[in-house]
Every structure is written in C-alpha cells, then in structure tokens.
Short mmCIF file of C-alpha atoms in Angstrom, two decimals:
data_model
loop_
_atom_site.label_atom_id
_atom_site.label_comp_id
_atom_site.label_asym_id
_atom_site.label_seq_id
_atom_site.Cartn_x
_atom_site.Cartn_y
_atom_site.Cartn_z
CA MET A 1 130.58 76.99 76.53
CA SER A 2 128.01 76.42 73.77
CA THR A 3 128.63 76.94 70.05
CA PRO A 4 128.25 80.65 69.27
CA LEU A 5 124.98 81.65 67.61
CA LEU A 6 126.50 84.70 65.95
CA THR A 7 130.17 85.29 65.22
CA GLY A 8 131.97 88.27 63.69
CA ARG A 9 135.59 87.54 62.75
CA ARG A 10 138.24 90.20 62.03
CA LEU A 11 135.68 92.74 60.84
CA PHE A 12 136.86 95.84 59.00
CA LYS A 13 134.51 98.62 57.94
CA ALA A 14 135.26 102.21 56.91
CA HIS A 15 132.84 105.09 56.43
CA GLY A 16 134.54 106.89 53.51
CA SER A 17 138.16 107.20 54.58
CA THR A 18 137.33 106.91 58.30
CA PRO A 19 137.87 103.42 59.67
CA ALA A 20 135.13 102.37 62.13
CA LEU A 21 136.07 98.72 62.62
CA ARG A 22 139.68 97.60 62.44
CA GLY A 23 139.63 93.85 62.86
CA ALA A 24 137.01 93.39 65.60
CA SER A 25 135.97 89.84 66.51
CA VAL A 26 133.03 88.97 68.74
CA GLU A 27 130.93 85.92 69.62
CA LEU A 28 127.34 85.89 70.86
CA HIS A 29 126.10 82.65 72.38
CA PRO A 30 122.48 81.40 72.35
CA GLY A 31 120.45 83.15 75.05
CA GLU A 32 123.39 85.33 76.11
CA ILE A 33 123.02 89.02 76.88
CA LEU A 34 126.26 90.67 75.76
CA ALA A 35 127.03 94.33 76.37
CA VAL A 36 129.33 96.09 73.90
CA THR A 37 130.71 99.22 75.52
CA GLY A 38 133.21 101.82 74.40
CA ALA A 39 133.68 105.54 73.86
CA SER A 40 131.85 107.52 71.15
CA GLY A 41 133.35 106.64 67.77
CA SER A 42 134.84 103.36 68.99
CA GLY A 43 132.80 101.44 66.37
CA LYS A 44 130.00 100.05 68.55
CA SER A 45 127.09 100.87 66.23
CA THR A 46 129.01 99.81 63.12
CA LEU A 47 129.70 96.46 64.77
CA LEU A 48 125.98 96.02 65.47
CA HIS A 49 125.09 96.96 61.87
CA CYS A 50 127.56 94.39 60.50
CA LEU A 51 126.39 91.62 62.84
CA ALA A 52 122.70 92.30 62.11
CA GLY A 53 123.30 92.22 58.35
CA ILE A 54 122.29 95.88 57.99
CA VAL A 55 125.64 96.75 56.40
CA ARG A 56 128.27 94.46 54.92
CA PRO A 57 131.79 94.53 56.35
CA ASP A 58 134.63 95.56 54.00
CA GLU A 59 136.59 92.55 55.26
CA GLY A 60 135.96 89.69 57.66
CA THR A 61 133.09 87.27 58.12
CA VAL A 62 129.75 87.26 59.93
CA GLU A 63 128.26 83.85 60.65
CA TYR A 64 124.77 83.29 62.06
CA ALA A 65 123.76 79.71 62.95
CA GLY A 66 126.21 78.37 60.36
CA GLU A 67 125.17 80.82 57.60
CA ARG A 68 127.52 83.50 56.20
CA LEU A 69 125.68 86.83 56.44
CA ASP A 70 128.45 88.80 54.73
CA GLU A 71 127.78 86.73 51.58
CA ALA A 72 123.98 86.41 51.91
CA SER A 73 121.61 88.04 49.41
CA GLU A 74 119.63 91.15 50.34
CA ALA A 75 116.45 89.06 50.15
CA ARG A 76 117.83 86.55 52.65
CA LEU A 77 119.05 89.32 54.99
CA GLY A 78 115.61 90.93 54.83
CA GLU A 79 114.00 87.62 55.70
CA LEU A 80 116.34 87.11 58.67
CA ARG A 81 115.59 90.62 59.94
CA ARG A 82 111.85 89.88 59.77
CA THR A 83 111.98 86.46 61.41
CA GLU A 84 115.14 85.76 63.40
CA PHE A 85 116.36 89.23 64.42
CA GLY A 86 114.76 92.07 66.36
CA VAL A 87 116.21 95.57 66.43
CA VAL A 88 115.79 98.42 68.93
CA PHE A 89 117.45 101.80 68.47
CA GLN A 90 117.97 104.78 70.77
CA PHE A 91 114.96 106.49 69.26
CA GLY A 92 112.36 103.79 68.75
CA GLN A 93 111.93 104.48 65.03
CA LEU A 94 108.29 103.56 65.31
CA ILE A 95 106.17 104.53 62.34
CA PRO A 96 104.57 107.82 63.43
CA GLU A 97 101.32 107.36 61.46
CA LEU A 98 100.58 103.95 63.00
CA THR A 99 99.12 103.26 66.46
CA ALA A 100 101.12 101.32 69.04
CA VAL A 101 99.31 98.09 68.28
CA ASP A 102 99.74 98.47 64.51
CA ASN A 103 103.45 99.23 64.96
CA VAL A 104 103.90 96.03 66.98
CA ALA A 105 101.72 93.95 64.62
CA LEU A 106 103.62 95.14 61.52
CA PRO A 107 106.48 92.58 61.59
CA LEU A 108 103.90 89.79 61.96
CA LEU A 109 101.86 91.09 59.01
CA LEU A 110 105.04 91.30 56.91
CA ALA A 111 105.74 87.66 57.83
CA GLY A 112 102.27 86.65 56.64
CA THR A 113 100.35 86.35 59.92
CA PRO A 114 96.60 87.04 59.45
CA ARG A 115 95.55 90.51 60.64
CA GLN A 116 93.40 89.49 63.61
CA ALA A 117 95.97 87.03 64.97
CA ALA A 118 98.71 89.66 64.53
CA ARG A 119 96.68 92.24 66.48
CA GLU A 120 95.99 89.81 69.31
CA ARG A 121 99.64 88.89 69.66
CA ALA A 122 100.65 92.54 69.48
CA ILE A 123 98.25 93.39 72.32
CA ALA A 124 99.61 90.52 74.43
CA TRP A 125 103.16 91.88 73.97
CA LEU A 126 102.11 95.43 74.81
CA GLU A 127 100.58 94.07 78.00
CA ARG A 128 103.77 92.20 78.80
CA PHE A 129 105.76 95.44 78.56
CA GLY A 130 103.29 97.34 80.74
CA VAL A 131 101.88 99.53 77.94
CA ARG A 132 98.43 97.93 77.74
CA GLY A 133 95.86 100.68 77.37
CA GLN A 134 98.17 102.67 75.08
CA GLU A 135 97.46 100.53 72.01
CA ALA A 136 95.44 103.20 70.20
CA LEU A 137 98.06 105.93 70.75
CA ARG A 138 100.47 107.05 68.04
CA PRO A 139 104.19 107.39 68.90
CA GLY A 140 103.92 111.19 69.18
CA GLU A 141 101.27 110.81 71.89
CA MET A 142 103.43 108.58 74.15
CA SER A 143 106.24 109.36 76.57
CA GLY A 144 109.75 108.33 75.56
CA GLY A 145 109.70 105.38 77.94
CA GLN A 146 106.33 104.15 76.65
CA ALA A 147 107.44 104.50 73.02
CA GLN A 148 110.62 102.55 73.77
CA ARG A 149 108.64 99.74 75.41
CA VAL A 150 106.43 99.62 72.29
CA SER A 151 109.66 99.35 70.25
CA LEU A 152 110.76 96.44 72.45
CA ALA A 153 107.41 94.73 71.93
CA ARG A 154 107.85 95.19 68.16
CA ALA A 155 111.38 93.76 68.30
CA LEU A 156 110.28 90.68 70.28
CA VAL A 157 106.84 89.96 68.81
CA THR A 158 108.16 87.58 66.14
CA GLY A 159 110.03 85.49 68.72
CA PRO A 160 113.51 86.35 67.37
CA LYS A 161 116.66 84.42 68.25
CA VAL A 162 118.68 87.64 68.57
CA VAL A 163 117.73 91.16 69.60
CA PHE A 164 120.09 93.96 68.61
CA ALA A 165 119.68 96.96 70.91
CA ASP A 166 121.63 100.15 70.14
CA GLU A 167 121.60 102.50 73.16
CA PRO A 168 117.98 101.53 73.94
CA THR A 169 117.84 103.79 77.00
CA GLY A 170 119.99 106.61 75.60
CA ALA A 171 117.09 109.07 75.43
CA LEU A 172 115.39 108.08 78.71
CA ASP A 173 115.61 109.22 82.33
CA SER A 174 117.05 106.69 84.78
CA LEU A 175 113.79 105.17 86.03
CA SER A 176 112.27 104.85 82.53
CA GLY A 177 115.58 103.33 81.44
CA GLU A 178 115.40 100.86 84.31
CA GLN A 179 111.88 99.79 83.28
CA VAL A 180 112.96 99.32 79.67
CA MET A 181 116.09 97.34 80.59
CA THR A 182 114.25 95.18 83.13
CA ALA A 183 111.52 94.41 80.58
CA LEU A 184 114.07 93.63 77.88
CA THR A 185 116.36 91.41 79.96
CA HIS A 186 113.63 89.53 81.84
CA THR A 187 111.78 88.78 78.61
CA ALA A 188 114.95 87.79 76.76
CA ARG A 189 115.99 85.45 79.59
CA GLU A 190 112.54 83.83 79.72
CA ALA A 191 112.53 83.23 75.96
CA ALA A 192 116.28 82.40 75.80
CA THR A 193 116.69 85.19 73.25
CA ALA A 194 120.26 86.41 72.79
CA VAL A 195 120.76 90.18 73.08
CA LEU A 196 123.58 92.29 71.67
CA LEU A 197 123.36 95.47 73.74
CA ILE A 198 125.29 98.54 72.64
CA THR A 199 125.77 101.11 75.40
CA HIS A 200 128.24 103.63 76.76
CA ASP A 201 126.52 103.46 80.17
CA ALA A 202 127.99 101.01 82.73
CA GLN A 203 124.69 100.87 84.63
CA VAL A 204 122.98 99.63 81.46
CA ALA A 205 125.84 97.22 80.70
CA ALA A 206 125.32 95.76 84.19
CA TYR A 207 122.06 94.17 82.98
CA ALA A 208 124.11 91.95 80.63
CA ASP A 209 125.79 88.62 81.39
CA ARG A 210 129.11 89.73 79.92
CA GLU A 211 130.82 92.87 78.64
CA VAL A 212 133.26 93.48 75.82
CA THR A 213 134.80 96.91 75.24
CA LEU A 214 135.60 98.36 71.83
CA ARG A 215 138.52 100.74 71.46
CA ASP A 216 139.36 102.27 68.08
CA GLY A 217 137.48 99.60 66.15
CA VAL A 218 138.83 96.51 67.93
CA LEU A 219 137.98 94.81 71.20
CA ALA A 220 140.07 96.11 74.09
CA ALA A 221 141.46 92.60 74.70
CA GLU A 222 142.52 92.42 71.03
CA ALA A 223 144.11 95.87 71.27
CA ALA A 224 146.16 94.59 74.22
CA GLU A 225 147.23 91.55 72.14
CA VAL A 226 148.36 93.77 69.26
CA ALA A 227 150.30 96.06 71.61
CA ARG A 228 152.31 93.14 73.00
CA MET B 1 126.44 106.56 109.29
CA SER B 2 124.99 108.16 112.42
CA THR B 3 123.52 105.23 114.37
CA ARG B 4 121.86 107.52 116.91
CA HIS B 5 119.93 109.35 114.18
CA VAL B 6 118.96 106.14 112.42
CA LEU B 7 117.59 104.79 115.74
CA LEU B 8 115.74 108.07 116.33
CA GLY B 9 114.27 107.68 112.84
CA LEU B 10 113.09 104.14 113.61
CA LEU B 11 111.60 105.34 116.92
CA ALA B 12 109.65 108.02 115.02
CA ALA B 13 107.24 105.25 113.94
CA GLY B 14 106.43 104.52 117.61
CA PRO B 15 107.91 102.99 120.79
CA SER B 16 110.20 100.04 120.23
CA HIS B 17 112.73 97.88 122.04
CA GLY B 18 116.37 97.21 121.25
CA TYR B 19 115.94 93.87 119.56
CA ASP B 20 113.23 95.19 117.27
CA LEU B 21 115.30 98.28 116.42
CA LYS B 22 118.27 96.13 115.46
CA ARG B 23 116.08 93.94 113.25
CA ARG B 24 114.46 96.90 111.49
CA HIS B 25 117.83 98.60 111.03
CA ASP B 26 119.27 95.52 109.31
CA GLU B 27 116.19 95.30 107.05
CA GLN B 28 116.30 98.94 106.04
CA PHE B 29 120.06 98.99 105.40
CA PRO B 30 120.74 95.56 103.91
CA GLN B 31 124.10 96.62 102.44
CA ALA B 32 125.34 98.04 105.76
CA ARG B 33 127.07 96.02 108.44
CA PRO B 34 124.43 94.54 110.80
CA LEU B 35 124.15 96.48 114.06
CA ALA B 36 125.59 94.77 117.14
CA TYR B 37 123.16 94.49 120.08
CA GLY B 38 125.73 96.13 122.35
CA GLN B 39 125.85 99.15 120.05
CA VAL B 40 122.06 99.43 119.98
CA TYR B 41 121.78 99.45 123.80
CA THR B 42 124.73 101.83 124.27
CA THR B 43 123.25 104.22 121.72
CA LEU B 44 119.78 104.04 123.32
CA GLN B 45 121.27 104.84 126.74
CA ARG B 46 123.07 107.87 125.30
CA LEU B 47 119.87 109.07 123.61
CA VAL B 48 118.12 108.85 127.01
CA ARG B 49 121.04 110.63 128.72
CA ASP B 50 120.81 113.47 126.17
CA GLY B 51 117.03 113.76 126.54
CA LEU B 52 116.36 112.65 122.94
CA ALA B 53 114.62 109.41 123.94
CA GLU B 54 112.99 108.07 127.11
CA VAL B 55 111.87 104.78 128.57
CA GLU B 56 108.22 104.14 127.78
CA GLY B 57 107.91 101.05 129.97
CA THR B 58 108.50 97.36 129.63
CA ASP B 59 107.02 94.77 127.34
CA SER B 60 107.13 91.13 128.31
CA GLU B 61 104.66 89.79 125.80
CA GLY B 62 105.52 86.20 124.99
CA GLY B 63 109.09 86.28 126.27
CA PRO B 64 111.65 87.97 128.48
CA GLU B 65 110.98 91.49 129.71
CA ARG B 66 112.17 94.17 127.30
CA THR B 67 112.58 97.91 127.82
CA LEU B 68 110.50 99.97 125.40
CA TYR B 69 111.98 103.28 124.27
CA ARG B 70 110.31 106.22 122.60
CA SER B 71 111.50 109.45 121.04
CA THR B 72 111.00 112.74 122.91
CA ASP B 73 110.04 116.09 121.34
CA ALA B 74 113.73 117.04 121.55
CA GLY B 75 114.54 113.78 119.75
CA ALA B 76 112.04 114.53 116.98
CA HIS B 77 113.50 118.02 116.65
CA GLU B 78 117.06 116.70 116.47
CA LEU B 79 116.01 114.12 113.85
CA THR B 80 114.45 116.83 111.65
CA ARG B 81 117.58 118.99 111.99
CA TRP B 82 119.93 116.12 111.07
CA ALA B 83 117.79 114.85 108.16
CA GLY B 84 117.79 118.30 106.53
CA GLU B 85 121.46 119.05 107.20
CA VAL B 86 123.53 119.32 104.03
CA MET B 87 126.62 117.10 103.85
CA PRO B 88 129.92 118.67 102.80
CA PRO B 89 130.40 117.78 99.12
CA ALA B 90 133.78 116.31 99.97
CA PRO B 91 136.15 115.50 97.16
CA PHE B 92 136.35 111.73 97.52
CA VAL B 93 139.95 111.56 96.37
CA THR B 94 141.18 109.52 99.31
CA ASN B 95 139.81 106.36 97.69
CA GLU B 96 142.33 103.54 97.34
CA ILE B 97 141.60 103.16 93.61
CA PHE B 98 142.80 106.73 93.08
CA ALA B 99 145.86 106.13 95.26
CA LYS B 100 146.83 102.95 93.37
CA VAL B 101 146.68 104.72 89.99
CA VAL B 102 148.70 107.71 91.17
CA VAL B 103 151.32 105.53 92.84
CA SER B 104 151.46 103.28 89.77
CA ILE B 105 152.18 106.30 87.54
CA LEU B 106 154.84 107.57 89.98
CA ALA B 107 156.49 104.15 90.10
CA SER B 108 156.29 103.63 86.30
CA GLY B 109 153.95 100.67 86.84
CA ASP B 110 151.07 99.54 84.60
CA PRO B 111 148.07 101.63 85.64
CA ALA B 112 146.17 100.74 82.44
CA ALA B 113 146.25 97.03 83.23
CA TYR B 114 145.13 97.75 86.78
CA LEU B 115 142.26 99.91 85.51
CA THR B 116 141.09 97.16 83.14
CA ALA B 117 141.09 94.58 85.96
CA GLN B 118 139.36 96.98 88.36
CA ARG B 119 136.70 97.73 85.74
CA ALA B 120 135.96 93.99 85.43
CA ALA B 121 135.58 93.72 89.22
CA HIS B 122 133.32 96.80 89.35
CA MET B 123 131.16 95.47 86.51
CA ALA B 124 130.81 92.07 88.21
CA ARG B 125 129.57 93.77 91.38
CA MET B 126 127.24 96.04 89.38
CA ARG B 127 125.73 92.97 87.66
CA GLU B 128 125.03 91.42 91.09
CA LEU B 129 123.43 94.63 92.38
CA THR B 130 121.34 95.02 89.21
CA ALA B 131 120.07 91.44 89.55
CA VAL B 132 119.11 92.12 93.19
CA LYS B 133 117.44 95.43 92.31
CA THR B 134 115.36 94.08 89.43
CA ALA B 135 114.37 90.72 90.93
CA PRO B 136 110.55 90.40 91.12
CA GLY B 137 109.21 91.50 94.51
CA THR B 138 112.29 93.47 95.61
CA ASP B 139 111.39 95.80 98.48
CA LEU B 140 112.02 99.54 98.42
CA ALA B 141 114.87 99.52 100.96
CA THR B 142 116.81 96.95 98.92
CA ALA B 143 116.22 98.82 95.65
CA LEU B 144 117.33 102.15 97.17
CA SER B 145 120.41 100.59 98.68
CA ALA B 146 121.35 98.90 95.38
CA ASP B 147 120.76 102.18 93.48
CA TYR B 148 123.05 104.02 95.87
CA ALA B 149 125.85 101.47 95.50
CA LEU B 150 125.37 101.29 91.71
CA ASN B 151 125.64 105.04 91.28
CA HIS B 152 128.81 105.23 93.36
CA LEU B 153 130.42 102.33 91.52
CA ASP B 154 129.39 104.01 88.27
CA ALA B 155 131.08 107.24 89.38
CA ASP B 156 134.29 105.25 90.03
CA LEU B 157 133.97 103.63 86.60
CA ARG B 158 133.51 106.93 84.78
CA TRP B 159 136.62 108.28 86.49
CA MET B 160 138.51 105.09 85.57
CA THR B 161 137.39 105.33 81.92
CA THR B 162 138.48 108.96 81.69
CA THR B 163 141.77 108.12 83.38
CA ALA B 164 142.45 105.23 80.97
CA ALA B 165 141.79 107.61 78.04
CA ARG B 166 144.10 110.25 79.57
CA LEU B 167 146.84 107.67 80.06
CA THR B 168 146.58 106.68 76.36
CA THR B 169 146.82 110.33 75.29
CA LEU B 170 149.73 110.92 77.65
CA THR B 171 151.58 107.84 76.35
CA ALA B 172 151.03 108.97 72.75
CA GLU B 173 152.44 112.41 73.61
CA VAL B 174 155.49 110.92 75.31
CA ASP B 175 156.07 108.50 72.40
CA SER B 176 155.87 111.26 69.78
CA ALA B 177 158.13 113.65 71.74
#
C-alpha cells in the first residue's frame, strides 16, 4: 500500500477530566475513503478534530504529508485548512447571511482568488452537486439536503487533498443522504481526494473503501490487542 | 416469493410468453435466483387451471411457435388482493447469525470475535451493494433490490452492534462480581 497521507499515532485527548481518545492510531492513504464508526462518545469527532488540526492532542503525533500538525503554528494550521483540507459537519455550518454561491466562493476569496473567478468556480461546483439554480438562496431558504450539498461544494471548491466529513448525512432523510453521499464519494474518487468519514450509520460507512471502529477512544483492533 | 403472483404481475402489462416472462422476472429481481423455465411453464399451467390466466394464442414471429398467456379478470383481482395483503411481522429470530451467538454464549465460546468477523463480512457486502446502487445509469429495479438488501443487512448489523455492547457489559458485571 502507498505511504499514508495522514497519520495519527497513539493519540490521547481529554475534555476536562473525561478522556475522549486513549491512544488511537489511524492512517489515511491518498485518495482513500475511510469510514470511522463507533458508538456515541467513542471519540470519533475528537479524532477528526485532532487529525484536521482543529484541536491539538494531549499526547501523540499527527503527521500530514511529512509535516507534524501537532507541532504546527496556528497560522500554518489555518493555511492548511484553507488550502489542503475541506470540512463538512452534520449541520452544514454555512454562513446564514451569505447566498449559496458566496458561501462556496468564500474559501477561494480567503485564498486570494479574484472575486469573479471565485464566483465562476463556485457556480461550477454548485452545478456539479445538483444545486445549480439555488445560487442566490441563503441557507435558511434551502432544504437540509440542498444546504448539505452546498457545504460539500464549499469543502471541495479549493481542490483539497483531504475532506473531513463528520456525520454529513446525520440530519437528512435516507434519499437526501444518498444524494449527498453519492455526490461526495463520486467527486472524491474522480479527484483522488482522501475522505475521513465519521458516521455511526453502517449504510453511510458502506460508501467508504475501508472501515475502522472506535471503542472507548481506541480502535477496536487496538482494544483487542490490549485485552490479549 | 410467490412466483405465481409475480408472473400475474408481469402479465398485467399485457399478454406474454414463458420465455419473455422468465427474462423480465430475472431483470426485475436481479438479486433473486433466476427462474427455471420448467417452473415458469408449470406455474403458467396452474394459473390457467385456476382460471387466473388463459391462453391468448400463439406467436411464431421470427422463431419457434410460442404460447401467449394473458391474465383474466379473476387473475387481476387475485393480484390486487395479494399485493395489498399485509405480511405477518414475523420475529426473524431463526436467523443463523442469532443462533451462532446464542450457542456460542451457551458453550462459553467467543461470540465477540465472531461478531467482529461477521460485521466485516456484512460491511464488505454492503460496500458492493452500495457501489451497484450508486453506479451511473443504475435502473430502478436494481436500486430497489440493493436498497432492500442493504436495509436488511443494516438491521442485522444494528442487532450485532447492540449484542456486542451487551456482551461487554455482561462481561464487566461478571468480572466485578
């Protein structure tokens, strides 16, 4: 197998006195779609936050393309999140005052793309996710499925190497969820974008190439090793 | 699955012969076992015997002579009755997965290891079905069939996940006793 693009090694992270990660290790390969499953409170979201450089682990290392994220400056992490990483959450977290097209164009504008070029690319991505014609709508005027597809367009518009998706269909009905997952996985496979997909839903995990399961802050396979 | 009702359903679109019915059956139910010709003809003869279908004539266009069948009014009535009939919501606890776990607990085996391996097998099958369902140009029959299988496998998986969690709790209780 290829060299991993993103590696978390023996990650520990506590929220106050509650441990969320207790030595979890995970590898994401270039272009791979990896599902991280597990019960509520098993540490799935915390793992994503550590790997995406949103929070720093208490212990352990995170390495992205040879660079240590757990030691990187906030400025560098911010830059990576704007250029190399895309993030999608359960609730799109679109900016409510901005239209769909402005929401999608925002990461490009932050990266210095001229306004007109950013708008054109944003519109092309909205079209790709089947939400062309909605570009003037604000998030409150869209259905949940439409808003989530706009969020996907925003996450992918910069051509990231990794997309982090935390329960991206958690708030959607099954057919809207299917549209979102099909759009995400087909686009990621075409562009060879790696996806770290957090879900508790096996039918969503089935869109991935591989599954790892977290249990009490470690991978289930690691938990089995420790128990031996 | 009730072959006679499925054939009645296919005949509802118009007269058809055995070969055509078999082909359309296999297209509509791609996950089912293909119908044997013998079964198609036996079933058609029984439908005729019971007054639910009748012979329309023969069709020899471009090949050997074939008997054309069509549904009768009684057949259409029976199809409507069957299609609306509620199935008993049977507790599907005769499944072999359930039996293996129960027997493994009784025999002090390793049900958790079995559940982990079974989950991997279920997930592999669900990945295949998802790929089939979401491939560009998938027809409706294939998508419906994949959805049906996916939801049933998912039901198994949810039961397996809950069972694995119960086993952990049970072990912790036994260990602390």
